PDB file of C-alpha atoms in Angstrom:
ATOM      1  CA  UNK A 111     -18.850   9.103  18.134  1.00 43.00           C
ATOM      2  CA  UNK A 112     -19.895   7.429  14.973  1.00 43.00           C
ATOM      3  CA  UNK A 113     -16.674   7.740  13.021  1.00 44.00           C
ATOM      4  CA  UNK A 114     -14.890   6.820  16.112  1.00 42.00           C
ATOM      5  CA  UNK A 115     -16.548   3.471  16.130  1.00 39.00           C
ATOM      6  CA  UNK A 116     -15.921   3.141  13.058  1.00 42.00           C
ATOM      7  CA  UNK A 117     -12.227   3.656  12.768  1.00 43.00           C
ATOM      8  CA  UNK A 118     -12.522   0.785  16.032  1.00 42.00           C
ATOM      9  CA  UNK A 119     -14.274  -1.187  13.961  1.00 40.00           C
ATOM     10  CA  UNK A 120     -12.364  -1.047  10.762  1.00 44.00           C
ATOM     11  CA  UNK A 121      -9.033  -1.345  13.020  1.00 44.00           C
ATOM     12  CA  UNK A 122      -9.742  -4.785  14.276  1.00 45.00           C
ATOM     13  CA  UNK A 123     -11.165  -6.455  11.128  1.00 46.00           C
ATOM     14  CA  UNK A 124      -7.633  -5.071   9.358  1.00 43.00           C
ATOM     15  CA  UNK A 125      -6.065  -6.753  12.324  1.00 46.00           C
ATOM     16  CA  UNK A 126      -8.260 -10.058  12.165  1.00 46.00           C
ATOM     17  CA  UNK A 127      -8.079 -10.400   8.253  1.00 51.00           C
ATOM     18  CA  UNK A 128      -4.518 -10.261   8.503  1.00 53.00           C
ATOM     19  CA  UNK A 129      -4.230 -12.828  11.432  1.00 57.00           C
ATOM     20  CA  UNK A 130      -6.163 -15.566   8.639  1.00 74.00           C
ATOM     21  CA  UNK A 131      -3.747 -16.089   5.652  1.00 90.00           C
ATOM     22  CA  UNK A 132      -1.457 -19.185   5.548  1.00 86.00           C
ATOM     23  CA  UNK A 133       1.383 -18.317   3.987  1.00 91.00           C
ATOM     24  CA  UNK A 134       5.183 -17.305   5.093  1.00 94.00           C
ATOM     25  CA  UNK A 135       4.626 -13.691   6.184  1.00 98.00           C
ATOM     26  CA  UNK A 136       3.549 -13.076   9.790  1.00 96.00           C
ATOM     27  CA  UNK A 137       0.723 -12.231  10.955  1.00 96.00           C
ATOM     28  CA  UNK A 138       2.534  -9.065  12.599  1.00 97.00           C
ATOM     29  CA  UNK A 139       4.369  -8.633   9.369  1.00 98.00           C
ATOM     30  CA  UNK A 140       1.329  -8.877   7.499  1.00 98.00           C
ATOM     31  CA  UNK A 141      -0.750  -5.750  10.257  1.00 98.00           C
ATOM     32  CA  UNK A 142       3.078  -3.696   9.787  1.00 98.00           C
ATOM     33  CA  UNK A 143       2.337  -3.814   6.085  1.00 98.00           C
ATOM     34  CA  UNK A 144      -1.638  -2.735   6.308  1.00 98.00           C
ATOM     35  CA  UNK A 145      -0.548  -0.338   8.889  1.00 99.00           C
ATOM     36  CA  UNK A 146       2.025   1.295   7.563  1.00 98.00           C
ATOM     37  CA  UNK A 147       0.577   1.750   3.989  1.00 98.00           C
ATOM     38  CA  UNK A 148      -2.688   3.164   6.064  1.00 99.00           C
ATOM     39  CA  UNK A 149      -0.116   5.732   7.529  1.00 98.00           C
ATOM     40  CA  UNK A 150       1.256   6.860   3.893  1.00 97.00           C
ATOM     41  CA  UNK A 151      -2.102   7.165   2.325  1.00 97.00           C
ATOM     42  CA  UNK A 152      -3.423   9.059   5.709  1.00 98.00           C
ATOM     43  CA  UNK A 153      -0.652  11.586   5.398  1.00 97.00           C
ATOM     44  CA  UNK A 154      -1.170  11.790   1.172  1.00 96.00           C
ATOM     45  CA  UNK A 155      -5.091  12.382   2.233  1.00 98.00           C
ATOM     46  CA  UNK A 156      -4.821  14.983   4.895  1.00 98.00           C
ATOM     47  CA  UNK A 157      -2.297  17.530   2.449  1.00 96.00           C
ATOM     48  CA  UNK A 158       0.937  16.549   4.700  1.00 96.00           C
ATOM     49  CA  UNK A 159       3.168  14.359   2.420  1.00 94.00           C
ATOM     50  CA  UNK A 160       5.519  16.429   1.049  1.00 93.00           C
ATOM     51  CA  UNK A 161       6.702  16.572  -2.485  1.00 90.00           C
ATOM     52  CA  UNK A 162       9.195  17.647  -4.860  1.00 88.00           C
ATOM     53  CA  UNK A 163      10.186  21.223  -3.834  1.00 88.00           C
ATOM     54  CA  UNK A 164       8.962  21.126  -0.326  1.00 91.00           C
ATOM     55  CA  UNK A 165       5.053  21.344  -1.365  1.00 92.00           C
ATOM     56  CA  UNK A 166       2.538  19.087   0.303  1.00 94.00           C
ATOM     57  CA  UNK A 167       0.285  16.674  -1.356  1.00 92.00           C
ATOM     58  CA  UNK A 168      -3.542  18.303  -2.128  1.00 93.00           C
ATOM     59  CA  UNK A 169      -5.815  16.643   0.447  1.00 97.00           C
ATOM     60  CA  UNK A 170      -8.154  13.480  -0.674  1.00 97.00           C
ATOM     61  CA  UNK A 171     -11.797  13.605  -0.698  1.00 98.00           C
ATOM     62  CA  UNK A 172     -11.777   9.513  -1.376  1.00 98.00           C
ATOM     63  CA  UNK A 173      -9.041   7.815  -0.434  1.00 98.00           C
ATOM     64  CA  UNK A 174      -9.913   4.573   0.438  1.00 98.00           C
ATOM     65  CA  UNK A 175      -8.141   2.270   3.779  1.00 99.00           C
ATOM     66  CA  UNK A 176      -6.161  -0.876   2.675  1.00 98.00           C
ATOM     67  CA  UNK A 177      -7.525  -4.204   4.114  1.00 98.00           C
ATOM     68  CA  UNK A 178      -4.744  -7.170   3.938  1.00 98.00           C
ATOM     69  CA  UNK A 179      -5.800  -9.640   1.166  1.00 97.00           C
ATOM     70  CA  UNK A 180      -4.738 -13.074   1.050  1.00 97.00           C
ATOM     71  CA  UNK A 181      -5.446 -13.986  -2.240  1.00 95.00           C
ATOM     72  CA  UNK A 182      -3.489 -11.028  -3.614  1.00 96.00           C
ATOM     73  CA  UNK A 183      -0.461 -12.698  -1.040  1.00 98.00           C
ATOM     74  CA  UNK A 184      -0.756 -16.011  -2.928  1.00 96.00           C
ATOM     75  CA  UNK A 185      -0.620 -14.445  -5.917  1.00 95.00           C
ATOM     76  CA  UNK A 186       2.322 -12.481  -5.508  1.00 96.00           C
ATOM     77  CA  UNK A 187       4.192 -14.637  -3.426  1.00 97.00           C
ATOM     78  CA  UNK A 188       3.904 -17.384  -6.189  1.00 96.00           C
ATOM     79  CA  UNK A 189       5.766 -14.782  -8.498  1.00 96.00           C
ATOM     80  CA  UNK A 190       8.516 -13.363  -5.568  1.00 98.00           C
ATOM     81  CA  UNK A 191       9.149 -17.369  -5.497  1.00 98.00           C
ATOM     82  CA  UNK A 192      10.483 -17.328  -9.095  1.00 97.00           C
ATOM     83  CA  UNK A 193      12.741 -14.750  -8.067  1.00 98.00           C
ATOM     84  CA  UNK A 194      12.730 -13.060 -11.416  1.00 96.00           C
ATOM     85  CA  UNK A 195      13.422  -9.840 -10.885  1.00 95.00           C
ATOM     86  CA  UNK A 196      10.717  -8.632 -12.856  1.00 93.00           C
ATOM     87  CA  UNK A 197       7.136  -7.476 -12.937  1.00 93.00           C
ATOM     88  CA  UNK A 198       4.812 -10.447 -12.712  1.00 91.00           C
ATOM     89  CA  UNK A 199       2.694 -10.911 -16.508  1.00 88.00           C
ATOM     90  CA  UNK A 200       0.092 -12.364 -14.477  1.00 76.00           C
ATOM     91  CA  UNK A 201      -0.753  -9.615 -11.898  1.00 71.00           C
ATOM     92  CA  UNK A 202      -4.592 -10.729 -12.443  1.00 71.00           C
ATOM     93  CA  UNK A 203      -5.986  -6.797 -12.655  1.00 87.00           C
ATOM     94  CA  UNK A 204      -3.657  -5.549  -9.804  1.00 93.00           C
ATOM     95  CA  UNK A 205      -1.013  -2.599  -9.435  1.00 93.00           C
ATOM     96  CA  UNK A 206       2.990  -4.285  -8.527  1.00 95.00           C
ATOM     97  CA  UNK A 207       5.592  -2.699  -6.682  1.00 95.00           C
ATOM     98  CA  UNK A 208       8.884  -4.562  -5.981  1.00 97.00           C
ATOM     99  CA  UNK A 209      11.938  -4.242  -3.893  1.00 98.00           C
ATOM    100  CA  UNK A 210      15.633  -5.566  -4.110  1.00 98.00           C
ATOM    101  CA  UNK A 211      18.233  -6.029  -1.511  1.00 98.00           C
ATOM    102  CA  UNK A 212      21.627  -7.978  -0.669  1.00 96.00           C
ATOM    103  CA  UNK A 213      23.972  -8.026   2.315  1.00 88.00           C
ATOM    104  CA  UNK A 214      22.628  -7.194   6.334  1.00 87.00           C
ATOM    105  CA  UNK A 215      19.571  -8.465   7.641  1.00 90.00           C
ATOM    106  CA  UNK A 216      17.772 -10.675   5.681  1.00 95.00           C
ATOM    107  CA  UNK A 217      14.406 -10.866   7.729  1.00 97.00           C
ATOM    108  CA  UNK A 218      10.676  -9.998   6.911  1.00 98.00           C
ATOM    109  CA  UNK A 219      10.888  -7.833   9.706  1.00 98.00           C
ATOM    110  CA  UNK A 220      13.426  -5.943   8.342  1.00 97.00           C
ATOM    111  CA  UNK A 221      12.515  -5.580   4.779  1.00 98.00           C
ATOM    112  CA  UNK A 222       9.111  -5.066   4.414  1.00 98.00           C
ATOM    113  CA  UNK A 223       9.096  -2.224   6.228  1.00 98.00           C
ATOM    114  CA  UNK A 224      12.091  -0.935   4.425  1.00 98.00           C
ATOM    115  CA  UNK A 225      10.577  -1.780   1.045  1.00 98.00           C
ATOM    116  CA  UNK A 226       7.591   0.272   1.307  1.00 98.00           C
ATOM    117  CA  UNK A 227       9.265   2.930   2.833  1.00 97.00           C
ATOM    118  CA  UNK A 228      11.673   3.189   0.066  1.00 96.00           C
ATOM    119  CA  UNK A 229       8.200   3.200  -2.284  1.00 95.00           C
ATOM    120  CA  UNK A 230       7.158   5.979  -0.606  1.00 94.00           C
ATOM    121  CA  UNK A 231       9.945   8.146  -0.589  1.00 92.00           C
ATOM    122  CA  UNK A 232       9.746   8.742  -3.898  1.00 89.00           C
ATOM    123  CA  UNK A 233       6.905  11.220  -3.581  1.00 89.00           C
ATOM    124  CA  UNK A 234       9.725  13.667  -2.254  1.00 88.00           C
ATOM    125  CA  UNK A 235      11.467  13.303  -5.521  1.00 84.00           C
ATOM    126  CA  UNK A 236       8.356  14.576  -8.232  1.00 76.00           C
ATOM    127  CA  UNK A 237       4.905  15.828  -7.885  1.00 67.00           C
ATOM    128  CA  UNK A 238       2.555  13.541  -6.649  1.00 59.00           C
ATOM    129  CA  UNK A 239       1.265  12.846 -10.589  1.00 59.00           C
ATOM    130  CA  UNK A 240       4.033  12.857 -12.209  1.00 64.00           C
ATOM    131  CA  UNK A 241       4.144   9.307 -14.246  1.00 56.00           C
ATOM    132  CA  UNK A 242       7.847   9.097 -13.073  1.00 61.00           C
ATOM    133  CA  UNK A 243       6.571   8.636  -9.667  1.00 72.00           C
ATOM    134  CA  UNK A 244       4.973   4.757 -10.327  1.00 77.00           C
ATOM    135  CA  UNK A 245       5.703   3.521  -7.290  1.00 79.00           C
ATOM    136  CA  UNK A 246       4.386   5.939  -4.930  1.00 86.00           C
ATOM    137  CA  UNK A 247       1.008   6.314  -7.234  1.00 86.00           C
ATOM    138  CA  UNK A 248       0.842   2.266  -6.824  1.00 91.00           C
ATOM    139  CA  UNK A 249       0.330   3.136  -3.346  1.00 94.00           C
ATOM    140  CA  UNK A 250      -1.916   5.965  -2.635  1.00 93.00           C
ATOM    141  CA  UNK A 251      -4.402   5.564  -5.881  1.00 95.00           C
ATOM    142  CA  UNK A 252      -7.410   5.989  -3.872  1.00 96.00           C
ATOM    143  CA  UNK A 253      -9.592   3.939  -5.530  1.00 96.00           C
ATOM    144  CA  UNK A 254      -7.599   0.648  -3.997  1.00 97.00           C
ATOM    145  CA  UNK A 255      -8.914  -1.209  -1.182  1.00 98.00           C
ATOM    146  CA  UNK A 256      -6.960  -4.310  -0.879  1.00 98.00           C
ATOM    147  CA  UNK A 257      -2.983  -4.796  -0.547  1.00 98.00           C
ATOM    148  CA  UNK A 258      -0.945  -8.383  -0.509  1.00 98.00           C
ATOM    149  CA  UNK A 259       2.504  -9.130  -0.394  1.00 98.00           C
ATOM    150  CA  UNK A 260       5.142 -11.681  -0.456  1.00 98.00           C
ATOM    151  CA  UNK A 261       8.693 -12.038   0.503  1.00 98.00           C
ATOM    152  CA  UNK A 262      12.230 -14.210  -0.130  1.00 98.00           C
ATOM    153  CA  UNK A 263      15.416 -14.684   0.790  1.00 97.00           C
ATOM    154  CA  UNK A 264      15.936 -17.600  -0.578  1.00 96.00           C
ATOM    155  CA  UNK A 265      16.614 -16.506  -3.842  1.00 97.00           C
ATOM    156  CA  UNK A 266      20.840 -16.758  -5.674  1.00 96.00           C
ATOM    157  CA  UNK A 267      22.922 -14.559  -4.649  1.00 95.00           C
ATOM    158  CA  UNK A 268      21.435 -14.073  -0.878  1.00 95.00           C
ATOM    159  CA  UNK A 269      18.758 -11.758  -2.769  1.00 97.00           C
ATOM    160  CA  UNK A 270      15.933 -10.484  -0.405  1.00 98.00           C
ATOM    161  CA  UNK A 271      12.989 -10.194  -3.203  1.00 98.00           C
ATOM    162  CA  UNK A 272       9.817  -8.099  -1.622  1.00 98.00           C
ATOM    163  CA  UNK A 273       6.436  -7.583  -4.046  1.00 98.00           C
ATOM    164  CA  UNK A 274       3.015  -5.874  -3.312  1.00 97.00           C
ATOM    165  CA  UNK A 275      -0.112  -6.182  -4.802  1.00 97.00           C
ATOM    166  CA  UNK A 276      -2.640  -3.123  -4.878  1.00 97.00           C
ATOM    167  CA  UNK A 277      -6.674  -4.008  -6.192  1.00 95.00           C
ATOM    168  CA  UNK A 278      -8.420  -2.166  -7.617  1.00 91.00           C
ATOM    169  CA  UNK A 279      -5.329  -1.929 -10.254  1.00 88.00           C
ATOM    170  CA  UNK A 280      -4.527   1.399 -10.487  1.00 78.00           C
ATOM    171  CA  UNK A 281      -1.639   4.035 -11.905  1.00 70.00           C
ATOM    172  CA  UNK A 282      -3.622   5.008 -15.339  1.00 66.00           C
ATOM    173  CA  UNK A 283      -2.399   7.210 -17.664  1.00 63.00           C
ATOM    174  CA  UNK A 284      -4.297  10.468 -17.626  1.00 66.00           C
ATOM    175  CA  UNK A 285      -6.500   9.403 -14.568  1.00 77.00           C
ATOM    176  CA  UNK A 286      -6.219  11.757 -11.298  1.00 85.00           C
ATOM    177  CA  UNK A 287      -4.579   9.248  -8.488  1.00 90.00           C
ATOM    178  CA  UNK A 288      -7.387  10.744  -6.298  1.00 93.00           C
ATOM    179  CA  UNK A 289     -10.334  13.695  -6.130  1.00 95.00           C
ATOM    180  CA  UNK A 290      -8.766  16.576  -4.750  1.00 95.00           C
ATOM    181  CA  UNK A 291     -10.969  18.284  -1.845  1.00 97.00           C
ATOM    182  CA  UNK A 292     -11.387  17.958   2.575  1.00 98.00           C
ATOM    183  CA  UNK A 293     -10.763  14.403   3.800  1.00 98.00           C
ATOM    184  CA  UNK A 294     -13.894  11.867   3.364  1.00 98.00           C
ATOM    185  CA  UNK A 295     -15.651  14.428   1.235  1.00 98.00           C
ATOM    186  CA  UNK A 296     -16.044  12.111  -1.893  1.00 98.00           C
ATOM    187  CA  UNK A 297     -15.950   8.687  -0.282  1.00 98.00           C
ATOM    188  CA  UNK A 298     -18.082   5.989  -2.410  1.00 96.00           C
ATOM    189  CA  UNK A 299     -21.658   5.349  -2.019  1.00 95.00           C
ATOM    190  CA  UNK A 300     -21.882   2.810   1.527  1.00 94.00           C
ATOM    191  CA  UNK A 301     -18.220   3.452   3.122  1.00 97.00           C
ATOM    192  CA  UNK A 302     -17.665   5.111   6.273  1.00 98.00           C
ATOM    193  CA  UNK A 303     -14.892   7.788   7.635  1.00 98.00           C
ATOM    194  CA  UNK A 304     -11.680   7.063   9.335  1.00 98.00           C
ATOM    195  CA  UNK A 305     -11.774  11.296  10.369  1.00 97.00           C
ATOM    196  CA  UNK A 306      -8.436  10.750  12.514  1.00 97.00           C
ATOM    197  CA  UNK A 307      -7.022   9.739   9.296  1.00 98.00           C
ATOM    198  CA  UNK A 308      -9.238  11.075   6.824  1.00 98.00           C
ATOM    199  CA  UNK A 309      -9.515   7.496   4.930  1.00 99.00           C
ATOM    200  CA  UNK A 310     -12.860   6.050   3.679  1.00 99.00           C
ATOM    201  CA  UNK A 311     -13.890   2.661   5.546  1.00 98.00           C
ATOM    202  CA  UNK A 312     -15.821  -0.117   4.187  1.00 92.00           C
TER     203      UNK A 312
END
């Protein structure tokens, strides 16, 4: 009953933090994004991702739930604005993933969804640490807690730019993405348990 509540309880602040930015996502772009990296990093944590080869992922004793951050949305839709398609020098401590498209739809609907999608699909192309495999690390290093994105299609050329920022920074050289072992087993001193999805909950 207790991890129940608290998955209920974790659920709607995700959902009320991400109602309270100002900025030019959605608010139901902004719970897609929260929701669907939740999803990724469940599956990662609970051994079912598959990898390179057909293997699946160890479980996670500490993977952490994402919470929607709107100063890490500022920040990184400030940089999508520039429409350089580079990574940001001034990611202030925080992991960057970025996505490029032209042609079709050019809504937030469609391609944030798409973007971290594509992210994650790289995990079925290498082992889960294999430093080829940036992206995918950017989103399942456990020790992260917050996400924020930003999005254009304003940019030349009818370029749709997509970026997201992950804090605590993570994807470190020689530094396990997360500790192997059953689901909530390691979670950090004062978070709860998600146990449906085997994420740790502040």
């Amino acid at each position: 009953m207790h991890c129940a509540l608290v998955a209920i309880f974790a659920l709607l602040a995700v959902y009320a933090q991400a109602q309270n930015c100002n900025g030019k996502l959605s608010a139901a772009v902004r719970k897609t994004i929260v929701d669907l990296h939740n999803k990724y990093r469940s599956e990662v944590a609970r051994g079912i991702a598959t990898m390179k080869g057909g293997k699946k992922t160890p479980q996670a004793s500490n993977m952490n739930k994402l919470v929607y951050d709107c100063q890490l949305e500022r920040e990184t839709q400030a940089w999508v604005d520039k429409c350089q398609k580079a990574h940001s020098p001034n990611s202030r401590n925080a992991s960057e993933n970025l996505y490029f498209a032209w042609g079709g739809s050019n809504t937030q609907e469609t391609h944030l969804p798409r973007a971290i999608a594509s992210w994650y699909s790289e995990i079925s192309k290498y082992d889960a640490s294999d430093p080829q495999n940036a992206l995918t690390m950017n989103m399942i290093w456990a020790e992260s807690t917050l996400v924020g994105c930003g999005f254009s299609n304003t940019c030349p050329d009818n370029m749709v730019y997509v970026a997201c920022r992950y804090r605590k920074m993570g994807n470190y050289l020689n530094r396990s993405i997360y500790k192997k072992g059953a689901p909530c087993r390691k979670c950090e001193s004062g978070r709860g348990c998600s146990a449906y999805e085997g994420l740790c909950v502040a």
